[in-house]
Short mmCIF file of C-alpha atoms in Angstrom, two decimals:
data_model
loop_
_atom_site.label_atom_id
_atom_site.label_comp_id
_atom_site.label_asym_id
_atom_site.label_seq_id
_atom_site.Cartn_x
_atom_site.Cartn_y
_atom_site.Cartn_z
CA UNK A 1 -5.02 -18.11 18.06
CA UNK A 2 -8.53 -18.54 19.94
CA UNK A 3 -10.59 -21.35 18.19
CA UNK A 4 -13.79 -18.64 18.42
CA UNK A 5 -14.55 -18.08 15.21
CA UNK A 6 -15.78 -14.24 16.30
CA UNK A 7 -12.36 -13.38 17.28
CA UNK A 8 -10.78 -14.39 14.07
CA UNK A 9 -10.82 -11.67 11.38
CA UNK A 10 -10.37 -12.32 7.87
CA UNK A 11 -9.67 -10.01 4.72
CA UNK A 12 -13.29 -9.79 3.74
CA UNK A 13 -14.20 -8.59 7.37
CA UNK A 14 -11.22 -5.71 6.95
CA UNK A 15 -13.06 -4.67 3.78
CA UNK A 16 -13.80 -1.26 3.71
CA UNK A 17 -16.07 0.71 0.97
CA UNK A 18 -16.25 3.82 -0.02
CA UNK A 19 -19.75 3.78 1.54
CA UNK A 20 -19.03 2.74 4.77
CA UNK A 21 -16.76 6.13 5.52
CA UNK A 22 -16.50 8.05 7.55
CA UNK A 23 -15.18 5.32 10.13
CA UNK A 24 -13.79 6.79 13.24
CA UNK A 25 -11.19 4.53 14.90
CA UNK A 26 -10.20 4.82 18.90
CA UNK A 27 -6.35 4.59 18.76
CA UNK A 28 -3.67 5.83 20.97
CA UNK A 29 -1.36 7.74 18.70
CA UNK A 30 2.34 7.09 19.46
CA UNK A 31 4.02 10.28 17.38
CA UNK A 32 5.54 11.86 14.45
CA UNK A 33 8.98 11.08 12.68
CA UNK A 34 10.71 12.43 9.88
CA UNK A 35 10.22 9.78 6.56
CA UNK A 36 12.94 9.86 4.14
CA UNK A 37 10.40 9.24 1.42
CA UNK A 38 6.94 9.48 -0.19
CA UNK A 39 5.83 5.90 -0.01
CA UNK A 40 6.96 2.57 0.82
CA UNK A 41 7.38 0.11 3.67
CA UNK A 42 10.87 1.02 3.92
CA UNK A 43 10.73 4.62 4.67
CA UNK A 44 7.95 3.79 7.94
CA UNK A 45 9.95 0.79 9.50
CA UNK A 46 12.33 3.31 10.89
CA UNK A 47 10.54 6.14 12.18
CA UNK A 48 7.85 3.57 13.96
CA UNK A 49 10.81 1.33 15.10
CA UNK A 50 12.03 4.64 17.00
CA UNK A 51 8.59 6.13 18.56
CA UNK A 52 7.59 2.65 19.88
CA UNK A 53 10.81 2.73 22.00
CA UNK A 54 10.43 6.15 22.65
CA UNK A 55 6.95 5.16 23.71
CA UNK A 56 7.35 1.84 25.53
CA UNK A 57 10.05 4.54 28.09
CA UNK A 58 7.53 6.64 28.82
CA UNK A 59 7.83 7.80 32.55
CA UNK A 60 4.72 6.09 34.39
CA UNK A 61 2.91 9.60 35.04
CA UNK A 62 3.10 10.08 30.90
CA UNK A 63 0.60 8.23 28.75
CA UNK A 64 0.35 7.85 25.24
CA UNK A 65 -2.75 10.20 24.25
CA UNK A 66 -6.42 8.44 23.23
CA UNK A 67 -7.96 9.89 19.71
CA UNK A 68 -10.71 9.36 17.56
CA UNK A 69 -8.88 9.16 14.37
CA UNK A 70 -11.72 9.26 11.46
CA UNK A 71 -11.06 7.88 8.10
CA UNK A 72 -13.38 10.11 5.62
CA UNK A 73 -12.92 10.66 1.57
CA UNK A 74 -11.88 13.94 2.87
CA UNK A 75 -8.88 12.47 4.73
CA UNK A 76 -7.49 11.93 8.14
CA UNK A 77 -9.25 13.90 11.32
CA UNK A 78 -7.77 13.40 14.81
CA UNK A 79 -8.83 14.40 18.04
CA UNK A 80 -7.15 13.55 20.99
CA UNK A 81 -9.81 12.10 23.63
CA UNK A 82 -7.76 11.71 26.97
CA UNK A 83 -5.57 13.29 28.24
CA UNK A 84 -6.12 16.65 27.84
CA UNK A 85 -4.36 19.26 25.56
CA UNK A 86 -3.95 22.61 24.55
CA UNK A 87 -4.24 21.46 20.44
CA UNK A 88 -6.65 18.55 20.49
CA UNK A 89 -7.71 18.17 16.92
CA UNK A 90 -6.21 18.32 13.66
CA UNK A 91 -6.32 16.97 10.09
CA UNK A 92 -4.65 15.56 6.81
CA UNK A 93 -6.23 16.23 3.56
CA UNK A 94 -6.54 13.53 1.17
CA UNK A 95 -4.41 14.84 -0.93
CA UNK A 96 -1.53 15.45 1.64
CA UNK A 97 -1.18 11.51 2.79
CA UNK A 98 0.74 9.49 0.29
CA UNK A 99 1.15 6.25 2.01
CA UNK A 100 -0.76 3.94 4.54
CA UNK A 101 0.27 0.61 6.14
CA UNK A 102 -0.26 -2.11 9.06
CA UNK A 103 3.28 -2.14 10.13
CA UNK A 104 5.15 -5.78 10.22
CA UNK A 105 6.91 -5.77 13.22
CA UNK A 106 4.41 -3.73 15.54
CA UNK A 107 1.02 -5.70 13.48
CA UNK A 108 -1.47 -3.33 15.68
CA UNK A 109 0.55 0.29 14.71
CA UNK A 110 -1.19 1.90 12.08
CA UNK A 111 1.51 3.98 10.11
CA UNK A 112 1.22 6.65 7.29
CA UNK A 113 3.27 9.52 5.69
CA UNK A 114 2.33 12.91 5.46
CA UNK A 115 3.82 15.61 2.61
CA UNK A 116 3.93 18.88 4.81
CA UNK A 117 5.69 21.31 3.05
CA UNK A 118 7.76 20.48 -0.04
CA UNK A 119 9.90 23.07 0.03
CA UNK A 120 10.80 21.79 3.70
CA UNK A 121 14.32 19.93 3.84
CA UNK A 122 12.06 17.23 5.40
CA UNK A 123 9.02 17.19 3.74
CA UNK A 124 7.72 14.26 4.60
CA UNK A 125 6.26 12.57 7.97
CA UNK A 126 5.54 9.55 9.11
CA UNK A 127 3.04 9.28 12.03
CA UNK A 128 2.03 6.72 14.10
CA UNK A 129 -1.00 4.98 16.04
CA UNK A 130 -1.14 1.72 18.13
CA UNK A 131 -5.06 0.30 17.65
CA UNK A 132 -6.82 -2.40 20.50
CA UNK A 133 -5.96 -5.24 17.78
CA UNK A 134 -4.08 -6.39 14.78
CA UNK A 135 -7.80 -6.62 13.28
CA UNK A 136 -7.78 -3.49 13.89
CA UNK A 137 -5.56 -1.98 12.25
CA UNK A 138 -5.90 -3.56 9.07
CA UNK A 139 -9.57 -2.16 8.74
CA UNK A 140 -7.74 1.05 9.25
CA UNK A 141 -5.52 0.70 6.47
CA UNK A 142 -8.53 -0.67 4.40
CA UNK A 143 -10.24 2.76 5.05
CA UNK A 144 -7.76 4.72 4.28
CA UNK A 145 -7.74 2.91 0.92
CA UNK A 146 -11.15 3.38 -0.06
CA UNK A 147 -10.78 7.01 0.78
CA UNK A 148 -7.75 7.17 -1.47
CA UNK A 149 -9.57 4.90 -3.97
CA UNK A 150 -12.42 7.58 -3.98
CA UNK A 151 -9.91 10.53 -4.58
CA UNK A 152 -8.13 8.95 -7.04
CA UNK A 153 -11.84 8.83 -8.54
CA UNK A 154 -12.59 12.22 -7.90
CA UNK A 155 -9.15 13.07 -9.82
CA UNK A 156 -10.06 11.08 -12.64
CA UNK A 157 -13.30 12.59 -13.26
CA UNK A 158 -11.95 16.27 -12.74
CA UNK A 159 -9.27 15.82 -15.39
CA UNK A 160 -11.97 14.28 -17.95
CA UNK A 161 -14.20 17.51 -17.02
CA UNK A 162 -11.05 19.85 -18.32
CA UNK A 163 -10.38 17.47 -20.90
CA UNK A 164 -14.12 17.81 -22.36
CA UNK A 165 -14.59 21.50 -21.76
CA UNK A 166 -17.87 20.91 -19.62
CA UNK A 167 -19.42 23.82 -18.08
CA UNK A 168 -18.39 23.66 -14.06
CA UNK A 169 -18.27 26.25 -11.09
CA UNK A 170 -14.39 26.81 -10.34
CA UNK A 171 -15.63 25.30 -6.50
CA UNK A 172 -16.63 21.67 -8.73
CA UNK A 173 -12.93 21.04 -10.05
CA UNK A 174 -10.42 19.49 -7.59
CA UNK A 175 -6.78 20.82 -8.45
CA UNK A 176 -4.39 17.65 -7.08
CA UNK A 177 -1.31 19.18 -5.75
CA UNK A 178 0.04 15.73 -5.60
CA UNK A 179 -1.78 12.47 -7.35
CA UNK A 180 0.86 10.09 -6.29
CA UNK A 181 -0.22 7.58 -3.23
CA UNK A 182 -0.29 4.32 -2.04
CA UNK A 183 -1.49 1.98 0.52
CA UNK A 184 -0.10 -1.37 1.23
CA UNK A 185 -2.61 -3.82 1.80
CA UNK A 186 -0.63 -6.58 2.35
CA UNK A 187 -0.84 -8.64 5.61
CA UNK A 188 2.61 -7.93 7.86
CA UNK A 189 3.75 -11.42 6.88
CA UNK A 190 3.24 -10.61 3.31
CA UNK A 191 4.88 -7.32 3.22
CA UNK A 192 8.06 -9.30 5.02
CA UNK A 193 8.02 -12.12 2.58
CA UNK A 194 7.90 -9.37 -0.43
CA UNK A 195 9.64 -7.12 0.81
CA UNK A 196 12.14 -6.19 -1.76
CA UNK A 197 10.50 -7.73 -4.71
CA UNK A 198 6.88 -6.26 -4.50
CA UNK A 199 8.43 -2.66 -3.71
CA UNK A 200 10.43 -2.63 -6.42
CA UNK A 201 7.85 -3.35 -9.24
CA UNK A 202 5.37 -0.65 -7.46
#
């Protein structure tokens, strides 16, 4: 660990508001697996255990692709930088990611699951990006907090509208396919100490 106070990051300089999105994020993004599940440490380890060894063989003349992944209370949007492809942009709703996390082993891949299609026998997806730094990486998982925390919001207020009858345009309500989500914003070494414990009270 460098002794430079600049190059040490702490929680409070991870911190990400509601206000400070949209962040975009330059990341190299490593893949997609299938998850087994919704949310959880558990169901990630796997599928990013498996793309970083697919990606660490790549053949020399293949490179993992460079995006502008941008956090927003909409969701995720990607868009692949370098090199060039046929599909270079895409997105997750909100509403479609139910689970975020710094991974422990890799601490600069950003992992999170996305719900596709639940009628799908594999529903659910885990992908994967590798950011510049461990720093990194965290402040992406804080984003993609505060964008959760602000849909989880947004969900809240919609039900209280229906609740209390007030007058709103059908285009003012948000109808939550899903509500359930999480985001583990525990450091790596956290997440490995609690491992079992913390995920089973959550």
């Amino acid at each position: 660990m460098a002794s430079n106070s600049s190059s040490t990051t702490t929680d409070l300089d991870s911190q990400v508001n509601v206000e400070d999105l949209p962040i975009t994020f330059k990341v190299k993004y490593i893949g997609s697996e299938v998850a087994r599940g919704l949310w959880g440490i558990k169901y990630t380890r796997r599928p990013v255990d498996i793309m970083v060894g697919v990606a660490k063989n790549l053949p020399p003349n293949k490179v993992l692709p460079t995006c502008d992944l941008k956090v927003s209370t909409a969701g995720v949007q990607l868009e692949i930088i370098s090199p060039k492809a046929s599909i270079n942009h895409w997105s997750y709703p909100i509403d479609t990611i139910s689970y975020g996390v710094q991974d422990l082993v890799y601490t600069r891949v950003f992992a999170m699951i996305v719900v596709k299609d639940e009628s799908s026998p594999h529903p659910f997806e885990v992908h994967a990006f590798v950011c510049d730094s461990r720093a990194m990486a965290r402040k992406l998982t804080f984003a993609l907090a505060a964008a959760f925390q602000d849909y989880s919001r947004r969900v809240k207020e919609a039900a209280g509208e229906e609740e209390g009858g007030d007058q709103t345009t059908p285009g003012d309500t948000i109808t939550p396919t899903r509500q359930k989500f999480a985001i583990d914003l525990r450091t790596p070494e956290e997440i490995q100490a609690g491992e079992l414990e913390q995920e089973t009270e959550a």
